[in-house]
PDB file of C-alpha atoms in Angstrom:
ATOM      1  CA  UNK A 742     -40.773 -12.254  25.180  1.00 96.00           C
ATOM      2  CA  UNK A 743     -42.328 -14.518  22.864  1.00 98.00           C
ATOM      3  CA  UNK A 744     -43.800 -17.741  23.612  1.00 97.00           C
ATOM      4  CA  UNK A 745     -41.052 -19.890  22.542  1.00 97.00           C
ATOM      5  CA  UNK A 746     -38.678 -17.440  24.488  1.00 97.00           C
ATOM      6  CA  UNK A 747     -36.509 -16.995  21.545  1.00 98.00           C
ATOM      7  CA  UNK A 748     -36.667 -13.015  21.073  1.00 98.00           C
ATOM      8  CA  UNK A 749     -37.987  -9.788  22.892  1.00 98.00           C
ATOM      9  CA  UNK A 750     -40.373  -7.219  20.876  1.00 98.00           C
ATOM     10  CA  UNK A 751     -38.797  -3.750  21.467  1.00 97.00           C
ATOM     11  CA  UNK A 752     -41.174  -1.422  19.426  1.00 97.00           C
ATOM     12  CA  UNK A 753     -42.632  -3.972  17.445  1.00 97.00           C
ATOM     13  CA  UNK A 754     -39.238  -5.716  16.296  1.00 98.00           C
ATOM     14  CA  UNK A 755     -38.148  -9.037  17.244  1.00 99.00           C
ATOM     15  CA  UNK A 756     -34.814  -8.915  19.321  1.00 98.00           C
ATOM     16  CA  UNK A 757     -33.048 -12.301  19.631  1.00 98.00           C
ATOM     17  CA  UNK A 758     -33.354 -13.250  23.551  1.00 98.00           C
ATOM     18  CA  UNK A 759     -29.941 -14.729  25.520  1.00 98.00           C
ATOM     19  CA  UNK A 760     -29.689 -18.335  25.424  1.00 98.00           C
ATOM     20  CA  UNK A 761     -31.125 -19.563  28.113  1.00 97.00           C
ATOM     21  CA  UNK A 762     -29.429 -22.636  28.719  1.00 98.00           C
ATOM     22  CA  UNK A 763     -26.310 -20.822  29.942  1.00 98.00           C
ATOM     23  CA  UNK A 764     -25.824 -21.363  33.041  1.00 98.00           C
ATOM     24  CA  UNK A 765     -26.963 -18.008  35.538  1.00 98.00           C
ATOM     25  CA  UNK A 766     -23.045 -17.300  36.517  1.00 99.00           C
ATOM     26  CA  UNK A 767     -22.352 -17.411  33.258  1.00 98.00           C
ATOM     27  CA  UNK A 768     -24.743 -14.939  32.143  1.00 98.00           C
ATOM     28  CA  UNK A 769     -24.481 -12.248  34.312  1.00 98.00           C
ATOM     29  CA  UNK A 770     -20.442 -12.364  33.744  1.00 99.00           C
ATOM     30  CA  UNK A 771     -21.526 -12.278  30.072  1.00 99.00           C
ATOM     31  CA  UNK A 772     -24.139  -9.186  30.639  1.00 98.00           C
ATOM     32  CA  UNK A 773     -21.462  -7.325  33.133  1.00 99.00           C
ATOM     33  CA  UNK A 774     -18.906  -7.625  29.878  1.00 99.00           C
ATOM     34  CA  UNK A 775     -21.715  -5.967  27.773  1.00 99.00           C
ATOM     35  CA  UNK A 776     -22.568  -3.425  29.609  1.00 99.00           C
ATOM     36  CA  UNK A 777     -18.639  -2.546  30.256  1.00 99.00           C
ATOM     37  CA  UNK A 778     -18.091  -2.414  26.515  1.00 99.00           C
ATOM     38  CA  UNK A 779     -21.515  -0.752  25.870  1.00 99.00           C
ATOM     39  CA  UNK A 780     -19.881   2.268  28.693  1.00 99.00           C
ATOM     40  CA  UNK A 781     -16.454   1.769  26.797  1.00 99.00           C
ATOM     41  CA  UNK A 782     -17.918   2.783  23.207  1.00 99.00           C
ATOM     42  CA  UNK A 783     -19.563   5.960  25.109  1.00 99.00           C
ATOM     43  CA  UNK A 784     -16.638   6.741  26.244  1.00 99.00           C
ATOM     44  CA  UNK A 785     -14.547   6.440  23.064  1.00 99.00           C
ATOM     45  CA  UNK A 786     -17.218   8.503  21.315  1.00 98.00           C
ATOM     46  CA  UNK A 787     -17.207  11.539  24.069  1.00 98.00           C
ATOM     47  CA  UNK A 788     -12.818  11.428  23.575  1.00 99.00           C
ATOM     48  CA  UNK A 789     -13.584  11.106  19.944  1.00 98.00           C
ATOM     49  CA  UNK A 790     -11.130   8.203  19.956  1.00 98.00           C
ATOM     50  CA  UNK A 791     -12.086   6.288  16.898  1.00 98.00           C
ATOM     51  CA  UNK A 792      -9.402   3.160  17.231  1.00 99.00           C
ATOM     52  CA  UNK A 793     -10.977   2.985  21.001  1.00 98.00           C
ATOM     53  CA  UNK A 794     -14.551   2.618  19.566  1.00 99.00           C
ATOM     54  CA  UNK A 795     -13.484   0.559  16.985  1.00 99.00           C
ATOM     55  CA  UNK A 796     -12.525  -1.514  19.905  1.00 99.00           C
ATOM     56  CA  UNK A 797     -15.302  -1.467  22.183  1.00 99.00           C
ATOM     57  CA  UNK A 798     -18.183  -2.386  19.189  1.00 99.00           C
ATOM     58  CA  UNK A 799     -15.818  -4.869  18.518  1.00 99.00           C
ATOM     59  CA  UNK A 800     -16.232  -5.918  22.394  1.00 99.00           C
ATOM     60  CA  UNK A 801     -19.762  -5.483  22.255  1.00 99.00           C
ATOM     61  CA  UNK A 802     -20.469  -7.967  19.066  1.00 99.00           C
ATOM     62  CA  UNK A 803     -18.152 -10.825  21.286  1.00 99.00           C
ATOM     63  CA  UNK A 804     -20.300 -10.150  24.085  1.00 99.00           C
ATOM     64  CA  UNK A 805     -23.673 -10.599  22.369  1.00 98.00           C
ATOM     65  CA  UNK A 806     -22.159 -13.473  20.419  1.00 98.00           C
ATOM     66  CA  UNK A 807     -21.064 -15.073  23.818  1.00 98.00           C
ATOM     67  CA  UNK A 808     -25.029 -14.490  25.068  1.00 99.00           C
ATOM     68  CA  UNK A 809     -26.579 -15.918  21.576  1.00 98.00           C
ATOM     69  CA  UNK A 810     -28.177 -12.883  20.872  1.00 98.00           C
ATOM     70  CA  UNK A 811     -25.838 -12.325  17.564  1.00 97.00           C
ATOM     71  CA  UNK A 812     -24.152 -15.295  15.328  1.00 97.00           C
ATOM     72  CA  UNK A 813     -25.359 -18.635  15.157  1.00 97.00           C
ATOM     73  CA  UNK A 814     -28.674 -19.388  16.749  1.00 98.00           C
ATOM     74  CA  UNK A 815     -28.885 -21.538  20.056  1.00 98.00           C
ATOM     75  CA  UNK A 816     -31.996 -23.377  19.301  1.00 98.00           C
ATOM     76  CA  UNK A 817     -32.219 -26.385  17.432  1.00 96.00           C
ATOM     77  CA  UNK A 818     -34.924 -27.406  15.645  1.00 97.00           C
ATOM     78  CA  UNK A 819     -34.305 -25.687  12.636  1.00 96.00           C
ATOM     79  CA  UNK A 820     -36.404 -22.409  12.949  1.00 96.00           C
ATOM     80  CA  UNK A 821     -35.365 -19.216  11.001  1.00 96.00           C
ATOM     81  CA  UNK A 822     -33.353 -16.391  12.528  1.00 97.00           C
ATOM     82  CA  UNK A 823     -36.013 -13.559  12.994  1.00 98.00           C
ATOM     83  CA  UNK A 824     -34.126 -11.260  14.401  1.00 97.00           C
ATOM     84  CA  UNK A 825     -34.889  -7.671  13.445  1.00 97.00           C
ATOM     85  CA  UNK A 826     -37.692  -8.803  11.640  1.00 98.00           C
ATOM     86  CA  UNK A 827     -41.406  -7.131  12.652  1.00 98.00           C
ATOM     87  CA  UNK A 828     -42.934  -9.165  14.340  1.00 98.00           C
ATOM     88  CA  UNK A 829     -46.136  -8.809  12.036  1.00 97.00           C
ATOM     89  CA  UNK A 830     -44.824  -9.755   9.384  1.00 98.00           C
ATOM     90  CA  UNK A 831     -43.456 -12.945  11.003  1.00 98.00           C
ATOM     91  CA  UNK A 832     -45.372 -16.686  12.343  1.00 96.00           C
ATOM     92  CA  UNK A 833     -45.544 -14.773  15.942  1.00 97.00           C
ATOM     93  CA  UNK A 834     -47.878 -12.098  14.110  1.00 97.00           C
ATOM     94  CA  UNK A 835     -51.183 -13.517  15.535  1.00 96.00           C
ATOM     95  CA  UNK A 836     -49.561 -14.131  18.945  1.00 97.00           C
ATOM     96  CA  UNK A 837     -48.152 -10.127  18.588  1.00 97.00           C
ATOM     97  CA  UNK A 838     -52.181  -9.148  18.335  1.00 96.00           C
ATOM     98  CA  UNK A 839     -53.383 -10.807  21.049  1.00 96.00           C
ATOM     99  CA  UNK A 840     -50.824  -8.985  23.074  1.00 94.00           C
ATOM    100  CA  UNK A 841     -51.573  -5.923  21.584  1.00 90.00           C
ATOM    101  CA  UNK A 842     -48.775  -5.126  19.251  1.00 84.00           C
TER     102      UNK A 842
END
């Protein structure tokens, strides 16, 4: 996580983080509603049931929305959206070598 919190590096690549000033109940209803629609697009791909997929991405994207890790960005001071960005090639880049990324 970086040191403002604001994204995960998976491989290198900045992942916006969950806002964390939902509250806990919140969240974990919010993650359980992810995970159900990340099982529900495996699903639709294994029955090769395209309107069903179509469905469950759709289910995933309102989920992540919900958590702030997709659409607007829950801080507030301004700051760029980074996400997917390396995190070289971003301001976290000297903070990512003294990590050892």
């Amino acid at each position: 996580m970086t040191p403002d919190g604001r994204y995960i590096v998976v491989r290198g690549r900045l992942w916006r983080a969950t806002n964390p000033s939902l509250a806990e109940p919140e969240r974990q209803r919010l993650t359980q509603a992810l995970m159900d629609a990340r099982r529900a697009v495996k699903a639709a791909r294994a029955a090769a049931d395209r309107d069903a997929e179509d469905a469950a991405h759709r289910a995933v994207d309102a989920a992540k929305q919900a958590l702030g890790e997709r659409g607007p960005v829950w801080w507030t001071d301004g700051a760029p959206d980074l996400n997917r960005k390396m995190a070289r090639n971003t301001a976290y880049a000297d903070w990512f070598a003294s990590v050892g990324g």
